[in-house]
mmCIF file with all atom_site columns, C-alpha atoms in Angstrom:
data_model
loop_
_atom_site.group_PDB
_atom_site.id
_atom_site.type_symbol
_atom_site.label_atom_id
_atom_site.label_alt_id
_atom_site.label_comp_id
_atom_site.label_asym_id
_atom_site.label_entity_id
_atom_site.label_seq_id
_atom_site.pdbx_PDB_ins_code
_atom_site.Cartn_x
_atom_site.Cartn_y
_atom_site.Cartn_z
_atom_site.occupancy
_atom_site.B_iso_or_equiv
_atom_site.pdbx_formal_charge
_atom_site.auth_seq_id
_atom_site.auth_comp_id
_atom_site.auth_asym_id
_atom_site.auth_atom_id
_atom_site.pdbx_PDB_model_num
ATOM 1   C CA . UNK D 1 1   ? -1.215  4.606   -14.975 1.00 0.00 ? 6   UNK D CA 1
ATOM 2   C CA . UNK D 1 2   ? -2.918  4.161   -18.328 1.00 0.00 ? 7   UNK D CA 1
ATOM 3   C CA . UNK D 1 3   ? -2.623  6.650   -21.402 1.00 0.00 ? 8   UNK D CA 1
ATOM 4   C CA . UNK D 1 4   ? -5.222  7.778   -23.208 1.00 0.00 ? 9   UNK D CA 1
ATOM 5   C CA . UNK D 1 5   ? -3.242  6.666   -26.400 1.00 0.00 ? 10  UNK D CA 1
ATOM 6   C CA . UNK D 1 6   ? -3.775  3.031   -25.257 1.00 0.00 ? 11  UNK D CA 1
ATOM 7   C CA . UNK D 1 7   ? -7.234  3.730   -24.515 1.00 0.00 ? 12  UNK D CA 1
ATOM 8   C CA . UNK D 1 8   ? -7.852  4.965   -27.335 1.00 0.00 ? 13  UNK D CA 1
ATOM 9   C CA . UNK D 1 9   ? -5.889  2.462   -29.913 1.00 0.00 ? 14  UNK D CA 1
ATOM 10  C CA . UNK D 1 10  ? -8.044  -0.214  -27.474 1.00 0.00 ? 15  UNK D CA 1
ATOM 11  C CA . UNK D 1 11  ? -11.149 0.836   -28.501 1.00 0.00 ? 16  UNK D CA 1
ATOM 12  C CA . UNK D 1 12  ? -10.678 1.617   -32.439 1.00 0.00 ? 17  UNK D CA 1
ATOM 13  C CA . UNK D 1 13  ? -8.920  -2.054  -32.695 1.00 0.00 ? 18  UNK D CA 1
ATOM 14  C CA . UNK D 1 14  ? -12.280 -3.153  -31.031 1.00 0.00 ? 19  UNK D CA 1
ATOM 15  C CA . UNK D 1 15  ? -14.553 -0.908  -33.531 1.00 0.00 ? 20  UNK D CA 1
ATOM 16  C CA . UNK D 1 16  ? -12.214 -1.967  -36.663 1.00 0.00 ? 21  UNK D CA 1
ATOM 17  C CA . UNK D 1 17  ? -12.759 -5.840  -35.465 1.00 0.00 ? 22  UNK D CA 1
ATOM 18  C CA . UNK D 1 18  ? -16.645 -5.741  -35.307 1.00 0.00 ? 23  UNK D CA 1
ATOM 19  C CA . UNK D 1 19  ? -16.390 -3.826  -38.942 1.00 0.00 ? 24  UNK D CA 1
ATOM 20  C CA . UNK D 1 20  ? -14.655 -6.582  -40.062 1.00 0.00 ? 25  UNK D CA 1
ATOM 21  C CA . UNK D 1 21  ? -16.896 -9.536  -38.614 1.00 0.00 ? 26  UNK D CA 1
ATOM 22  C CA . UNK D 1 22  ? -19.959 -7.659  -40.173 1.00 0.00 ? 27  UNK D CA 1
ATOM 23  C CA . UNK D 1 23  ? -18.018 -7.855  -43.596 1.00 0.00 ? 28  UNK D CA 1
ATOM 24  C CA . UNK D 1 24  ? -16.788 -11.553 -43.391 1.00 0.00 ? 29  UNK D CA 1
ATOM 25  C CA . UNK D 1 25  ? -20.882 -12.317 -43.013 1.00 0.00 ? 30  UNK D CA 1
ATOM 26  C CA . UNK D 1 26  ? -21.358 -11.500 -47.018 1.00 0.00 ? 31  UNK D CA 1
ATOM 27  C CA . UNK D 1 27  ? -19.418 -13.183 -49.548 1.00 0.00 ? 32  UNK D CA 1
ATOM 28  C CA . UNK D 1 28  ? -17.645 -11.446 -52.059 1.00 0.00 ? 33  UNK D CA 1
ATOM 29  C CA . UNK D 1 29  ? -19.196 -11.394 -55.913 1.00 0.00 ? 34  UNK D CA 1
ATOM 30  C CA . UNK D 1 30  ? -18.659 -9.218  -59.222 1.00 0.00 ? 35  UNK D CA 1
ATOM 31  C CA . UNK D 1 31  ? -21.994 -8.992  -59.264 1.00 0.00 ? 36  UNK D CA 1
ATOM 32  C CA . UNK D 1 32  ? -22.998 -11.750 -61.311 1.00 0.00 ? 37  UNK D CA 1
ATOM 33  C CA . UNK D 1 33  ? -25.372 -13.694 -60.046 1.00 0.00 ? 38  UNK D CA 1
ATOM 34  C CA . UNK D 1 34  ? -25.856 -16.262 -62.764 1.00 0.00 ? 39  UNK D CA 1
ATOM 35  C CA . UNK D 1 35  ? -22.171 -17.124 -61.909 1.00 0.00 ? 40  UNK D CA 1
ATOM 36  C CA . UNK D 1 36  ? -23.066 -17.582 -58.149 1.00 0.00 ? 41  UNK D CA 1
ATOM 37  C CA . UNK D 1 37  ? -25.894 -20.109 -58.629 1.00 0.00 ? 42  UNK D CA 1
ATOM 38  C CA . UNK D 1 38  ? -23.077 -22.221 -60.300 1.00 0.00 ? 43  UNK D CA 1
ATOM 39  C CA . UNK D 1 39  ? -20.764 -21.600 -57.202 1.00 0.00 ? 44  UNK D CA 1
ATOM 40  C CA . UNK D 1 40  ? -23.431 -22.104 -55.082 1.00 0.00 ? 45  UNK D CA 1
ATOM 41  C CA . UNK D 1 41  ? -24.102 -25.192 -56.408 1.00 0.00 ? 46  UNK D CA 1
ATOM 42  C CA . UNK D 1 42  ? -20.335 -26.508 -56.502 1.00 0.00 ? 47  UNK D CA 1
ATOM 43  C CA . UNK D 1 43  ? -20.046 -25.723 -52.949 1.00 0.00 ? 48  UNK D CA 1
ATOM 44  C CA . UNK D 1 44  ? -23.036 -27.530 -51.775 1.00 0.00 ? 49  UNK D CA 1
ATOM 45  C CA . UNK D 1 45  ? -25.151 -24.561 -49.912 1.00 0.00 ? 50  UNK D CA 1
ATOM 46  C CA . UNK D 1 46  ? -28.530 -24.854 -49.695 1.00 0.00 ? 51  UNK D CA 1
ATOM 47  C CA . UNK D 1 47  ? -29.722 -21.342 -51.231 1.00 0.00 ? 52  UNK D CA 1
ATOM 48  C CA . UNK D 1 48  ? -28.568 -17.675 -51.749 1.00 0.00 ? 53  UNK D CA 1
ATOM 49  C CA . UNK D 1 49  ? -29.153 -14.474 -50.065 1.00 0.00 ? 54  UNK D CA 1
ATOM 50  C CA . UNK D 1 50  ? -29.925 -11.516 -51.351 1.00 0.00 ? 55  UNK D CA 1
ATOM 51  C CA . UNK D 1 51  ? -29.834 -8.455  -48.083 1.00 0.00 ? 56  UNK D CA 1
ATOM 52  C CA . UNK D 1 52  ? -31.220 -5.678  -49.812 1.00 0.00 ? 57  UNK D CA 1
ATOM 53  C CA . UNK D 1 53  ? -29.952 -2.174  -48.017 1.00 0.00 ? 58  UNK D CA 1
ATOM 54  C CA . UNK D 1 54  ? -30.008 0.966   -48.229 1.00 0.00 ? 59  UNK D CA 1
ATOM 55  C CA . UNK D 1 55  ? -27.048 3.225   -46.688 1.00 0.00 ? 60  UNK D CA 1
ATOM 56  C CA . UNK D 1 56  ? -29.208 5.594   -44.555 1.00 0.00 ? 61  UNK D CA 1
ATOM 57  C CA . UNK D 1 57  ? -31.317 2.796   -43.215 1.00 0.00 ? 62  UNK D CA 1
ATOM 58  C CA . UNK D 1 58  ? -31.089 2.343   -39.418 1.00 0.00 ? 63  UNK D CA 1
ATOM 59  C CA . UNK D 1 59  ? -32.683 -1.185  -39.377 1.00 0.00 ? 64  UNK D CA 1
ATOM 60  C CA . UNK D 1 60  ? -29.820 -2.275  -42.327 1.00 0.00 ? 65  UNK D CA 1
ATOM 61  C CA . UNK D 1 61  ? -27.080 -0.745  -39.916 1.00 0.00 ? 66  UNK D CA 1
ATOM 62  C CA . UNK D 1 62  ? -28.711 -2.747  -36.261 1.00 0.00 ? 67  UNK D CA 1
ATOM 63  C CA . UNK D 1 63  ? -28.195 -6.223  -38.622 1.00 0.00 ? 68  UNK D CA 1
ATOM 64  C CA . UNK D 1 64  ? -25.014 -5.511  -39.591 1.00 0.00 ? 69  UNK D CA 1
ATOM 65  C CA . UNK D 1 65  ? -23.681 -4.610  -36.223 1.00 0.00 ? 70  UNK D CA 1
ATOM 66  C CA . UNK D 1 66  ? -25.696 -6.483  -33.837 1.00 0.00 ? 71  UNK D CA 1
ATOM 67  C CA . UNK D 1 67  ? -26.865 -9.265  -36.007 1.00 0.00 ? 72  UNK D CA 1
ATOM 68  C CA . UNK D 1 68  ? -24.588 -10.302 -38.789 1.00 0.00 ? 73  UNK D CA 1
ATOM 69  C CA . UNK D 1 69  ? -21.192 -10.145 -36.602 1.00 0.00 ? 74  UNK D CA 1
ATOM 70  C CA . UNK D 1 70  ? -22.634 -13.005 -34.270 1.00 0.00 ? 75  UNK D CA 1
ATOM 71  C CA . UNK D 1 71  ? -20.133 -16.111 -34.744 1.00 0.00 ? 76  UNK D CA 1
ATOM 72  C CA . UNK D 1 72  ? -23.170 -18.517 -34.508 1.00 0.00 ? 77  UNK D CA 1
ATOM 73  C CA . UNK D 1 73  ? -25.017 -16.591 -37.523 1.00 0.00 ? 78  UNK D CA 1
ATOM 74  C CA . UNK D 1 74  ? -22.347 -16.475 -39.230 1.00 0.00 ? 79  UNK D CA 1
ATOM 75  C CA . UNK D 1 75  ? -21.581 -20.461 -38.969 1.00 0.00 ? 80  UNK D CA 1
ATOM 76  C CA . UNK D 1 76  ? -24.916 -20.786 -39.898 1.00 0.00 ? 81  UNK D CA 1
ATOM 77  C CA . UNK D 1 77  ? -25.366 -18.787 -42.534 1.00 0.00 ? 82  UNK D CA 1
ATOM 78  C CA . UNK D 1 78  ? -21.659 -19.684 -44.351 1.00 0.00 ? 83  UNK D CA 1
ATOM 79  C CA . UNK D 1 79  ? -22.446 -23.540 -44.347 1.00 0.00 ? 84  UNK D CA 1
ATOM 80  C CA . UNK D 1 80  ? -25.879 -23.039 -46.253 1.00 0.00 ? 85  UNK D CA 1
ATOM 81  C CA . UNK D 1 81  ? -25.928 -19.750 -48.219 1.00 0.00 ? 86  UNK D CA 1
ATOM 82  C CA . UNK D 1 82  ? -23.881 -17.798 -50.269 1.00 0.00 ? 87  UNK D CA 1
ATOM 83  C CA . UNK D 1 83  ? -25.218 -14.009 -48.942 1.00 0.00 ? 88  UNK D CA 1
ATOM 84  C CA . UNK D 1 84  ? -25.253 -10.601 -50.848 1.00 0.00 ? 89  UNK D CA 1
ATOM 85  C CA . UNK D 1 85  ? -25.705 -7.301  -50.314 1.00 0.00 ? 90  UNK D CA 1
ATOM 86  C CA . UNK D 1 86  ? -27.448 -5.323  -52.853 1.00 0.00 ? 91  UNK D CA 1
ATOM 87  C CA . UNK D 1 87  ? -28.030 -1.313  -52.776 1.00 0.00 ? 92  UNK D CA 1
ATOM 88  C CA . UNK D 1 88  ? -31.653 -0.931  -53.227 1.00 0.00 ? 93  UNK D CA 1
ATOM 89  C CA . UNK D 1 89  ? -30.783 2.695   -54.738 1.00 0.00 ? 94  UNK D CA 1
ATOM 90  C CA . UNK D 1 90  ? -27.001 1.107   -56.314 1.00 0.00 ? 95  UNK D CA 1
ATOM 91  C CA . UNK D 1 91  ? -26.251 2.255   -59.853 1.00 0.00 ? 96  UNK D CA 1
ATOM 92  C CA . UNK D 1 92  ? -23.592 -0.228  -59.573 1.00 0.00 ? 97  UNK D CA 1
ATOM 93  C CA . UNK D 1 93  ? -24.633 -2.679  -62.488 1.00 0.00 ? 98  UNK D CA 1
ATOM 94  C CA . UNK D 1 94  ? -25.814 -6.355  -61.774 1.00 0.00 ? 99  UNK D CA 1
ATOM 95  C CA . UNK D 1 95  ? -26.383 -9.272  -63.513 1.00 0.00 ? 100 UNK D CA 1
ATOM 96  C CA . UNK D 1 96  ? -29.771 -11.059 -62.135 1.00 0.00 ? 101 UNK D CA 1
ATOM 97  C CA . UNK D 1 97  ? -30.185 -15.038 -61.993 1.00 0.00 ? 102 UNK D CA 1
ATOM 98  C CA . UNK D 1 98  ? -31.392 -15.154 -65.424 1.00 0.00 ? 103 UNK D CA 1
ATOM 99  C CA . UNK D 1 99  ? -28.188 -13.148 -67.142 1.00 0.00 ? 104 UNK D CA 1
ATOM 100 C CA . UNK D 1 100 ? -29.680 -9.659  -67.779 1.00 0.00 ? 105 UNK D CA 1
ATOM 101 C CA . UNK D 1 101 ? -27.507 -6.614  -66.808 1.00 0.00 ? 106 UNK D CA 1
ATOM 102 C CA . UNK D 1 102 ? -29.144 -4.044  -64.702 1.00 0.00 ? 107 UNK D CA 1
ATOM 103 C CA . UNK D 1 103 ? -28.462 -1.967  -61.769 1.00 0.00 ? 108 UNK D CA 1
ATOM 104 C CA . UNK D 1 104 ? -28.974 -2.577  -58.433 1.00 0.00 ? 109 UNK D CA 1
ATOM 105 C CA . UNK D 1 105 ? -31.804 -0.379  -58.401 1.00 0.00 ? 110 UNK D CA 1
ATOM 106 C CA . UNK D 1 106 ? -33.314 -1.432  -61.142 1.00 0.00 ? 111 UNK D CA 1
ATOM 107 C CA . UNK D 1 107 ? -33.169 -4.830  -59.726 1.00 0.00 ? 112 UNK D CA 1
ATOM 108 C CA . UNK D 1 108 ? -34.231 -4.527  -56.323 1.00 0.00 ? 113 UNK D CA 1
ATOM 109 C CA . UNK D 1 109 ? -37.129 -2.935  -58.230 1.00 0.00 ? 114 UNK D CA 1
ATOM 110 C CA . UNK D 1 110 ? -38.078 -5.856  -60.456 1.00 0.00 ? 115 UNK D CA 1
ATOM 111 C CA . UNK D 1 111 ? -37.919 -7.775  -57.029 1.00 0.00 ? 116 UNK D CA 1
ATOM 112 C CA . UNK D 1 112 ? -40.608 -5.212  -55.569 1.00 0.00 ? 117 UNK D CA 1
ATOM 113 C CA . UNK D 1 113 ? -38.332 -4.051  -53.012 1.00 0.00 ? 118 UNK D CA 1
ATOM 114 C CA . UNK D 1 114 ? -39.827 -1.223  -51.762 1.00 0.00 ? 119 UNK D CA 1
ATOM 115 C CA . UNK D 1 115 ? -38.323 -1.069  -48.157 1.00 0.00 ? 120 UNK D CA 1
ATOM 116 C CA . UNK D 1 116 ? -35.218 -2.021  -46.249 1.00 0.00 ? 121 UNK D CA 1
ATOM 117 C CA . UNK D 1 117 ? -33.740 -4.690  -45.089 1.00 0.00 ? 122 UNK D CA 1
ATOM 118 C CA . UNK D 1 118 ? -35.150 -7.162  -47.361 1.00 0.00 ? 123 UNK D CA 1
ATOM 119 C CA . UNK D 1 119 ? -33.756 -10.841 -47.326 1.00 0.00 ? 124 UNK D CA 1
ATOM 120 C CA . UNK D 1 120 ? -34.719 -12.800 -50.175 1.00 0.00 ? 125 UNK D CA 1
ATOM 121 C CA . UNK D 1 121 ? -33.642 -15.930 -50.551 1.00 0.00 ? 126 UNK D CA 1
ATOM 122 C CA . UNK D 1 122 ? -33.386 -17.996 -54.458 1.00 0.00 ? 127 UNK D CA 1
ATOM 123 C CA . UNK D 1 123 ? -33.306 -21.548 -54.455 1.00 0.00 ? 128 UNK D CA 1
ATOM 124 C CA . UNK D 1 124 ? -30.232 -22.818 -56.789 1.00 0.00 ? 129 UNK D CA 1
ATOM 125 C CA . UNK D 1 125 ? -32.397 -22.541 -59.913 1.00 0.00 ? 130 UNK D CA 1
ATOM 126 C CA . UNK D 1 126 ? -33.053 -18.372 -58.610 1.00 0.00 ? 131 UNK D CA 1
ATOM 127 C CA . UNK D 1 127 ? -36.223 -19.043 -58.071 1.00 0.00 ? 132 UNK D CA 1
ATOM 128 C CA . UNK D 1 128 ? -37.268 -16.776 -55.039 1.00 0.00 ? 133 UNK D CA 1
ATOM 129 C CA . UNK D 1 129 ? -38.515 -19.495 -51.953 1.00 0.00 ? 134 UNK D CA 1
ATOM 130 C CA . UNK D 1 130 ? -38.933 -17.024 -49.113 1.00 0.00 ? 135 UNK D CA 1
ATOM 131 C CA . UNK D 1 131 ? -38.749 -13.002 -47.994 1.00 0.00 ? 136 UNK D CA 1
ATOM 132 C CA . UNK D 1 132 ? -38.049 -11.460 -44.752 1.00 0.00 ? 137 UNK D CA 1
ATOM 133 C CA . UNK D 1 133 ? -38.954 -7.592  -44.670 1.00 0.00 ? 138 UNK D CA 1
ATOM 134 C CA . UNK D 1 134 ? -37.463 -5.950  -41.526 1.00 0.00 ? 139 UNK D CA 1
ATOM 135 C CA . UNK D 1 135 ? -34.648 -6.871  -38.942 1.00 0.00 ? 140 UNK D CA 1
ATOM 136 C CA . UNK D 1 136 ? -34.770 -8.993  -36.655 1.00 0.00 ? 141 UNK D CA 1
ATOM 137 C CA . UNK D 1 137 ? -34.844 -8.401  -33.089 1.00 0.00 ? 142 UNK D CA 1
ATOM 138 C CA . UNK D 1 138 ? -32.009 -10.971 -31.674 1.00 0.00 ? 143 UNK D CA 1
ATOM 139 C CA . UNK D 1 139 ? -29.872 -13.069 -33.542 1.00 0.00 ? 144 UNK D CA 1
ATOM 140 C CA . UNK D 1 140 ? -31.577 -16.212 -32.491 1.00 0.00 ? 145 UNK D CA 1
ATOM 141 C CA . UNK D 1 141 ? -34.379 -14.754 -34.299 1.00 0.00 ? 146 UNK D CA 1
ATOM 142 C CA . UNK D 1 142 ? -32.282 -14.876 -37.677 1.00 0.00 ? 147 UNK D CA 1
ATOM 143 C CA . UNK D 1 143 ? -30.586 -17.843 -36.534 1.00 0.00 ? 148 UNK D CA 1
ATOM 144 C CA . UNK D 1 144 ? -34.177 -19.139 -36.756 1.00 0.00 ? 149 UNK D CA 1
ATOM 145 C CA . UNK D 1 145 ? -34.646 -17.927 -39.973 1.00 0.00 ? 150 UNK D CA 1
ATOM 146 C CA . UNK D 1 146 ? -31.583 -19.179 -41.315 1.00 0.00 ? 151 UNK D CA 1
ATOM 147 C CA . UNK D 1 147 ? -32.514 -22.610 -40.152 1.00 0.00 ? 152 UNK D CA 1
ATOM 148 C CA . UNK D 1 148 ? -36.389 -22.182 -41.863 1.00 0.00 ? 153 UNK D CA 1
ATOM 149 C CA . UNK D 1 149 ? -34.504 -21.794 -45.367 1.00 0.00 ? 154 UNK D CA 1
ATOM 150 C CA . UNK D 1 150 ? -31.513 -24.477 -45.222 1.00 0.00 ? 155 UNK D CA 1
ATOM 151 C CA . UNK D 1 151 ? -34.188 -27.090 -43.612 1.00 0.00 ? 156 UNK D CA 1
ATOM 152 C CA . UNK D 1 152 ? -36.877 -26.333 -46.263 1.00 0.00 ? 157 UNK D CA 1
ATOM 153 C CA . UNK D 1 153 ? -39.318 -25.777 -43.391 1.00 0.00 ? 158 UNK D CA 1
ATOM 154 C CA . UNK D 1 154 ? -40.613 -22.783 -46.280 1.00 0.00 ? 159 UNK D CA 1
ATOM 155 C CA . UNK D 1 155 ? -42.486 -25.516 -47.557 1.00 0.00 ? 160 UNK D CA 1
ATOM 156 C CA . UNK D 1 156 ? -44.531 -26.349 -44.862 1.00 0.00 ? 161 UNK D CA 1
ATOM 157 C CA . UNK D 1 157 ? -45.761 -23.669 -42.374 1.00 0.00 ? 162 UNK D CA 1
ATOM 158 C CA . UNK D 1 158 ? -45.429 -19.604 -42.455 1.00 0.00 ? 163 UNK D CA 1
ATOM 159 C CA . UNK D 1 159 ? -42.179 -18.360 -40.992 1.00 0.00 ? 164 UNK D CA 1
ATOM 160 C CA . UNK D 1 160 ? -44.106 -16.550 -38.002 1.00 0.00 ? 165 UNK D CA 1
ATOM 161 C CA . UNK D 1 161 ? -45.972 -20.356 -37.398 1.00 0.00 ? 166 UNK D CA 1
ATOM 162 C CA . UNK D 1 162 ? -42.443 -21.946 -37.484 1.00 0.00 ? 167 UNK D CA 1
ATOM 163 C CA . UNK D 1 163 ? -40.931 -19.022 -34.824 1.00 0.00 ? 168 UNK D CA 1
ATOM 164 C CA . UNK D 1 164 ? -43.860 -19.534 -32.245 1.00 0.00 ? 169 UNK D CA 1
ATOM 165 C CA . UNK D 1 165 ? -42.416 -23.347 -32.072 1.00 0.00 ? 170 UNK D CA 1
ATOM 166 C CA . UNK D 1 166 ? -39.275 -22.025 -31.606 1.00 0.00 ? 171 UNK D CA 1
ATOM 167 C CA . UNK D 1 167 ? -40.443 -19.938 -28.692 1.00 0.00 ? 172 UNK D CA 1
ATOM 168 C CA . UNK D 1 168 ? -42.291 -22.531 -27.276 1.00 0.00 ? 173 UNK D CA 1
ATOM 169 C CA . UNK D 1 169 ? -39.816 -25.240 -27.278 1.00 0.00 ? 174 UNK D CA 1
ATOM 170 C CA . UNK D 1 170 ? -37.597 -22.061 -25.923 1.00 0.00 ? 175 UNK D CA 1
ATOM 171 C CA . UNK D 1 171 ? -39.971 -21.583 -22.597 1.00 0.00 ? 176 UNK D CA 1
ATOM 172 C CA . UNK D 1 172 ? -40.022 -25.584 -21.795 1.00 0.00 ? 177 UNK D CA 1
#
């Protein structure tokens, strides 16, 4: 006969392992970006990623645990980007990709952030090269996106031209 203890210590090991897949899918900065285009840079990846949240934000929540803890986004996204999460109302103080000091609210701001989740993604001179506003629905669907960015596919078509390929080639 199973306990309820067992149960129970089951589930929250489950609940405290998806946690902790969400947070292995952002990299971990003091906030200065300046510094990150350099690491960036050193480590080869293709771009950066800004995921601008808020904490009440039900879309921000559905990435982080249904989309971000994915093994195959996270593959994805670790070989080309280094990926942030900034608090759209943070006070928490910031410095952007040129070196001024702000907070995160006062950033996401001077981005015109004006809803959540917003992916932005800055070439390795923090030049912005493309924007998502909204989740995604699956994580092929961010795959995708991820794959748009690190292939510079940005250059050539609109995201929502590029996906319709992707669902095409997806129905053959």
């Amino acid at each position: 006969m199973r306990k309820p203890g067992i149960i129970l210590s089951a589930v929250l090991i489950f609940m405290l392992s998806e946690a902790a897949w969400a947070a292995e899918f952002f990299d971990v900065t003091l906030g200065d970006f300046a510094e990150e285009l350099s690491t960036a840079q050193r480590q080869g990846k293709k771009a950066i990623m800004l995921f601008f949240e808020e904490e009440d934000c039900p879309f921000c929540h559905w990435m982080k645990e249904r989309i971000f803890v994915q093994p195959e986004v996270q593959r994805l996204y670790r070989k080309n980007f280094l990926v942030f999460s900034v608090d759209m109302k943070g006070d928490a103080e910031i410095t952007d990709f040129k070196g001024k000091t702000l907070p995160q609210k006062k950033y996401a701001k001077n981005n015109r952030v004006r809803a959540t989740p917003t992916f932005i993604f800055f070439d390795l001179g923090g030049n912005e090269i493309m924007r998502y506003l909204g989740a995604t629905q699956t994580s092929e669907e961010f795959i995708w996106l991820g794959e748009y960015v690190a292939k510079g596919i940005y250059k050539e078509m609109p995201f929502v031209k590029y996906k319709q390929q992707r669902l095409k080639e997806k129905a053959k």
